[in-house]
Tab-separated table of C-alpha atoms in Angstrom:
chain	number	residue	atom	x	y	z
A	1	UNK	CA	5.914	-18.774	2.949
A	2	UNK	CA	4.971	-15.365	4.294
A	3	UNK	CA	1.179	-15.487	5.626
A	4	UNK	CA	-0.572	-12.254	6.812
A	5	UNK	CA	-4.531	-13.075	7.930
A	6	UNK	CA	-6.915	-10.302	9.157
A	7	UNK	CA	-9.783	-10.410	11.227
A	8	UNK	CA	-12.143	-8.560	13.247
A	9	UNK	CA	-13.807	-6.856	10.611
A	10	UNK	CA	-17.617	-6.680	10.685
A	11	UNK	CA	-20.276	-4.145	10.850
A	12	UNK	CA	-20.399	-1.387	13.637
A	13	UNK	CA	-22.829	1.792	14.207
A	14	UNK	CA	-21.238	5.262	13.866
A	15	UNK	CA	-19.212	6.001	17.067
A	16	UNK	CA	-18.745	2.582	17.763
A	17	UNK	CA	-15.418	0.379	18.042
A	18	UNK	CA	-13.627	-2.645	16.299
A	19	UNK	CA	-10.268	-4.345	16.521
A	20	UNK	CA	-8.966	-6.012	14.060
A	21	UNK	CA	-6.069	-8.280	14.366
A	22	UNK	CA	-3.387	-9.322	12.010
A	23	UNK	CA	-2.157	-13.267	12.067
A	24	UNK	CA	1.523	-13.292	10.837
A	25	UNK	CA	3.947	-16.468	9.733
A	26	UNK	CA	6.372	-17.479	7.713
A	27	UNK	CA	9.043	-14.849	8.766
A	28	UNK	CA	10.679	-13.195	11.778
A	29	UNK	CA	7.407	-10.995	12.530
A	30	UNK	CA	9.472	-9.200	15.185
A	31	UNK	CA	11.752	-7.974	13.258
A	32	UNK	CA	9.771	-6.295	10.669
A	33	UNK	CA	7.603	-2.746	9.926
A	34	UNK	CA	3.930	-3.803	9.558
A	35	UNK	CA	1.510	-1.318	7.815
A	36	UNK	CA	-2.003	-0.882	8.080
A	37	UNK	CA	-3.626	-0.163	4.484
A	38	UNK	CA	-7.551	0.389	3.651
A	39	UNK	CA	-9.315	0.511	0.646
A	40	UNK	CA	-12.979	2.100	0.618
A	41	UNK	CA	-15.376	0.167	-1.810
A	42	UNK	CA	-14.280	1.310	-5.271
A	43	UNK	CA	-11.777	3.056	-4.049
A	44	UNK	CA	-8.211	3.726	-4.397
A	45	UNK	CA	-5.587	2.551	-1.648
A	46	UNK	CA	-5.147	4.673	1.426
A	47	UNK	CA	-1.873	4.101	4.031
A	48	UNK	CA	-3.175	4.414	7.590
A	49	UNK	CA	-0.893	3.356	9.747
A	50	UNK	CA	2.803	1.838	10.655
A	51	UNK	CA	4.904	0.479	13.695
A	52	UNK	CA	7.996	-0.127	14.142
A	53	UNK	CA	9.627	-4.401	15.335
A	54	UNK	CA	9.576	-3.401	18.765
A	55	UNK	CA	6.316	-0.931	19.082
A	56	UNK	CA	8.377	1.638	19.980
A	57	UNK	CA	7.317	4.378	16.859
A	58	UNK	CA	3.618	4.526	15.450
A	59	UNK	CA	2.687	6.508	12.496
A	60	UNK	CA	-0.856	7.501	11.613
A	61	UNK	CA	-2.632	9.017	9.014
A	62	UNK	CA	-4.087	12.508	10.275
A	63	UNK	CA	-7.468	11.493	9.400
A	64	UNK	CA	-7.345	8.226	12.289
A	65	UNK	CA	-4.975	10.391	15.188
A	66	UNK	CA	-6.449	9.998	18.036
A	67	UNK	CA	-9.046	7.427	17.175
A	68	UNK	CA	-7.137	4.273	16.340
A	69	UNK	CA	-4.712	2.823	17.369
A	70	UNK	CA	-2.164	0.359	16.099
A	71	UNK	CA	0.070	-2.034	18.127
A	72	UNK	CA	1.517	-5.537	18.001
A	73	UNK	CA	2.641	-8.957	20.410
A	74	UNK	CA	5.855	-10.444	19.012
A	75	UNK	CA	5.261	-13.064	21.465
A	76	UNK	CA	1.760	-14.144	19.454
A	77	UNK	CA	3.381	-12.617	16.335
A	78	UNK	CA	0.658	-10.490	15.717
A	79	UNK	CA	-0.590	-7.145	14.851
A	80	UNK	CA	-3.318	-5.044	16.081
A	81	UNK	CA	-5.535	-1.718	15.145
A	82	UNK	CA	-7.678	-0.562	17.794
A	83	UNK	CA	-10.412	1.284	15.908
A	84	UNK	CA	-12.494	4.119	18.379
A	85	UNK	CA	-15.260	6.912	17.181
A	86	UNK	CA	-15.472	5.524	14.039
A	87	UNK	CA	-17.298	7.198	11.187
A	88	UNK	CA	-18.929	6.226	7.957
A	89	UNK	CA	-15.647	7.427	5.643
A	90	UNK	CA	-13.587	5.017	7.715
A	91	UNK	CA	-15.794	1.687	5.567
A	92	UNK	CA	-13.046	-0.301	4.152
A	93	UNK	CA	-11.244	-3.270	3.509
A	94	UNK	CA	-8.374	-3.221	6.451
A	95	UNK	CA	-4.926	-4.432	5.042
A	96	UNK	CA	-1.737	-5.570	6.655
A	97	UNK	CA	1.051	-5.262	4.778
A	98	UNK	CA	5.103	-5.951	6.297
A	99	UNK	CA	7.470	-3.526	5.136
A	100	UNK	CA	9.035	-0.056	6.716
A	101	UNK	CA	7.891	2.047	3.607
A	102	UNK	CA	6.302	0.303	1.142
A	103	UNK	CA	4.124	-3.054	1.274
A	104	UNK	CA	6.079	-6.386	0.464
A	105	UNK	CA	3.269	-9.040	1.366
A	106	UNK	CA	0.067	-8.238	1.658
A	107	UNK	CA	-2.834	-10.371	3.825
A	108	UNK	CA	-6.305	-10.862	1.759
A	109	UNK	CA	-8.475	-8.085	4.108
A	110	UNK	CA	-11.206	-7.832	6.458
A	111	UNK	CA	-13.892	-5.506	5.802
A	112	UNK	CA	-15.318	-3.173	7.950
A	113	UNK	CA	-18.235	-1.439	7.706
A	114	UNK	CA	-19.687	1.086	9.454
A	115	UNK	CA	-23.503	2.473	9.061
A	116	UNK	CA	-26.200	3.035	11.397
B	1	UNK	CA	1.378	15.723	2.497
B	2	UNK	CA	2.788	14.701	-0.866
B	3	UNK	CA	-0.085	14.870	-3.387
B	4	UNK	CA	0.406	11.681	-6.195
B	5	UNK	CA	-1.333	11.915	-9.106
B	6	UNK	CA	-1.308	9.343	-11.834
B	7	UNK	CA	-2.423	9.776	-15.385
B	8	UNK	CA	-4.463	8.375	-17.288
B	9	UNK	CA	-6.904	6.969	-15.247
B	10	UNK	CA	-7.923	4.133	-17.231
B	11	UNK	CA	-6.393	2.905	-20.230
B	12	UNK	CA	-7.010	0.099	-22.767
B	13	UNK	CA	-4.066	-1.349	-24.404
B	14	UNK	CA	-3.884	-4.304	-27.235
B	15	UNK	CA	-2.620	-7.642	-26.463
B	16	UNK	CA	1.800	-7.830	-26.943
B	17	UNK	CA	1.330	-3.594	-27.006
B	18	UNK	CA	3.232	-1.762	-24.614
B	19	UNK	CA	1.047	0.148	-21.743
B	20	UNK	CA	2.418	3.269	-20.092
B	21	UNK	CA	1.184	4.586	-16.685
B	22	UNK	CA	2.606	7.690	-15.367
B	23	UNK	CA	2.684	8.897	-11.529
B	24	UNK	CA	3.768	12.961	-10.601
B	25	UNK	CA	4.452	13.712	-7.196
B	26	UNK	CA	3.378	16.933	-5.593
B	27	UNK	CA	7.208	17.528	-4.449
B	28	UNK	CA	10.871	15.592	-5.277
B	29	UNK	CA	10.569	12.233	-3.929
B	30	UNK	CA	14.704	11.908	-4.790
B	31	UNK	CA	16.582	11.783	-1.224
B	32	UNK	CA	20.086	13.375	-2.617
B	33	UNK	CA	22.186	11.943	0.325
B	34	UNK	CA	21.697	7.807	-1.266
B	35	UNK	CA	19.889	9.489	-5.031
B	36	UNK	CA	17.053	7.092	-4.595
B	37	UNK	CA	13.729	7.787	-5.527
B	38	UNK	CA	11.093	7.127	-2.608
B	39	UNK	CA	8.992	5.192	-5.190
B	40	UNK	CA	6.715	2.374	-5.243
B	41	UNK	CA	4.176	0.914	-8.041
B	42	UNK	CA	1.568	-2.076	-7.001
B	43	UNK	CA	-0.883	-4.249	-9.022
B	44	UNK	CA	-4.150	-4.867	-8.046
B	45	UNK	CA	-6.341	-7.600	-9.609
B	46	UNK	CA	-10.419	-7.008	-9.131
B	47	UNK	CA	-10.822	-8.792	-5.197
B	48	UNK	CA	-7.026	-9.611	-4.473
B	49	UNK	CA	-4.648	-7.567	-2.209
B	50	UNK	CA	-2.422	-5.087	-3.410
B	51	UNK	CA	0.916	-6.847	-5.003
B	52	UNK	CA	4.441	-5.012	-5.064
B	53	UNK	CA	6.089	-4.321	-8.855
B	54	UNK	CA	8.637	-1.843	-7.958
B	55	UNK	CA	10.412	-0.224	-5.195
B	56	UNK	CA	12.842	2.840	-5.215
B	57	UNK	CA	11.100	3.658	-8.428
B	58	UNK	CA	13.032	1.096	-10.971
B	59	UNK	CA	14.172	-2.368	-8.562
B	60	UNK	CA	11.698	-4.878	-9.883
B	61	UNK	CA	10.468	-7.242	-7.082
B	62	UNK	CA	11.503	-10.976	-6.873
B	63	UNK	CA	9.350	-12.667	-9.390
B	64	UNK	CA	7.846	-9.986	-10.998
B	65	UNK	CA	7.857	-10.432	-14.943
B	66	UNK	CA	10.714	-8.292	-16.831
B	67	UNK	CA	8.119	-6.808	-19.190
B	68	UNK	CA	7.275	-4.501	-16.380
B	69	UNK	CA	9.803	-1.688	-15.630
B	70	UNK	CA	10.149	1.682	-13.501
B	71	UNK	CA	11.597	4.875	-14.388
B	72	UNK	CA	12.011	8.431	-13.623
B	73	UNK	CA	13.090	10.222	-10.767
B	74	UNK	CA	12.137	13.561	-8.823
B	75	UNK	CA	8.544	14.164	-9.712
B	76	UNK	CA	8.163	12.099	-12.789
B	77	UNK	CA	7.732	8.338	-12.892
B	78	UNK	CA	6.800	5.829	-15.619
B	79	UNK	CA	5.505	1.964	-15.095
B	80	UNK	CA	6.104	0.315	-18.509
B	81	UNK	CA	4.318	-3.235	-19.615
B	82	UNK	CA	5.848	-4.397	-22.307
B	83	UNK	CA	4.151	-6.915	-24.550
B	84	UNK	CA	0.903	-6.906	-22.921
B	85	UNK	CA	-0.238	-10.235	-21.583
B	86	UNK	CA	-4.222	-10.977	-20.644
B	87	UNK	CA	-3.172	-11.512	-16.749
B	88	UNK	CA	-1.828	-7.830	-16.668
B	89	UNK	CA	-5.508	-6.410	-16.995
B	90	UNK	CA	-5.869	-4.435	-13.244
B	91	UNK	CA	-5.560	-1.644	-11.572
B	92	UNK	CA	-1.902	-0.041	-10.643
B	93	UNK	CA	-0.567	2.578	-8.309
B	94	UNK	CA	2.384	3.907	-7.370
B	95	UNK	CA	2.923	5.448	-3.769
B	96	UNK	CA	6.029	7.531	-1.854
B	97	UNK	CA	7.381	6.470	0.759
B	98	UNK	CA	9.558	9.820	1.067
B	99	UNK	CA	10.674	11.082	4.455
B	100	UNK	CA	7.535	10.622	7.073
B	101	UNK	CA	4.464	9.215	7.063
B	102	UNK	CA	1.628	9.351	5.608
B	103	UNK	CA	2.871	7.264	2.640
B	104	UNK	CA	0.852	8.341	-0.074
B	105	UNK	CA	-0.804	6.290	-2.896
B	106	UNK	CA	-1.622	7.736	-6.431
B	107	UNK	CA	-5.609	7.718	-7.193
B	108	UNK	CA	-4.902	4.763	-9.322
B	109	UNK	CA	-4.787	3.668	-13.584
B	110	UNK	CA	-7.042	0.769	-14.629
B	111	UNK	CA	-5.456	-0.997	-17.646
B	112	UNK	CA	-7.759	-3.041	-19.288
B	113	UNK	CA	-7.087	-4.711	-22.829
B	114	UNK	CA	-8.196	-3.141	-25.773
């Protein structure tokens, strides 16, 4: 059974950092796309981020360039999003999702929030 | 980016009714070199994850009820429910996945049951 399970989330100032972390099992994690979804409270579903099995291509939504950054260790199968500057519009629930395109399986979220 | 905009935004539908949900993107999500439509619809129940219906627009998911269905292709796209069952009542989206990222969602259609 595939089993995605975030963490890291929590509650940060404006301009601070987070990482959140991404447990996978249940399938060949290294072969796989992983997403990064989020999901503002009340809000509608918003695709931040992708990588490719071996880390090799990153995607990123414009809004997050150059302030987060996603990676992953096959070796812990595991998936990562390095979250700098952040900013009040970037409170969410943090999804990981496998899949190239679209999400297949879906972890339950961490939220993060961020106010001063 | 693509632009997806679904319509209605909520809708309430009787029980065994048929509910409709329609998703426009802001350019042709059809790649002409394999015709398939860069199209996904998800279901989201209040305080669960997202869950995958439909992917290049119309190829149902394993284990996902035949009363829901995809159609459409280039800009247009319809989720259908037919017969209308209680545990359908959430919120659903479709999203391209059409040549690069970012990989757009629609705003999202709550279906509730009338």
């Amino acid at each position: 059974e595939v089993q995605l399970v975030e963490s890291g989330g929590g509650f940060v100032q404006p301009g601070g950092s987070l990482r959140l972390s991404c447990a996978a099992s249940g399938f060949a994690f290294s072969s796989y796309w992983m997403i990064w979804v989020r999901q503002a409270p009340g809000k509608g579903l918003e695709w931040v981020a992708d990588i490719k099995p071996d880390g090799a291509e990153r995607h990123y939504l414009d809004s997050v360039k150059g302030r987060f950054t996603v990676s992953r260790d096959n070796a812990k199968n595991s998936l990562y999003l390095q979250m700098y500057s952040l900013r009040a519009e970037d409170t969410a629930v943090y999804y990981c999702a496998t899949g190239a395109w679209f999400g297949e399986h879906w972890g339950q979220g961490t939220l993060v929030t961020v106010s001063s | 980016d693509i632009v997806m905009t679904q319509s209605p935004d909520s809708l309430a539908v009787s029980l065994g009714e048929r509910a409709t949900i329609n998703c426009k993107s802001s350019q042709s999500v059809l790649y002409s070199s394999n015709n398939k439509n860069y199209l996904a619809w998800y279901q989201q129940k209040p305080g669960q994850p997202p869950k995958l219906l439909i992917y290049w627009a119309s190829t149902r998911e394993s284990g996902v009820p035949d009363r829901f269905s995809g159609s459409g292709s280039g800009t247009d796209f319809t989720l259908t429910i037919n017969s209308l069952q209680a545990e359908d009542v959430a919120v659903y989206y479709c999203q391209q996945y059409y040549n690069t990222a970012p990989y757009t969602f629609g705003q999202g259609t709550k279906l509730e049951i009338k």
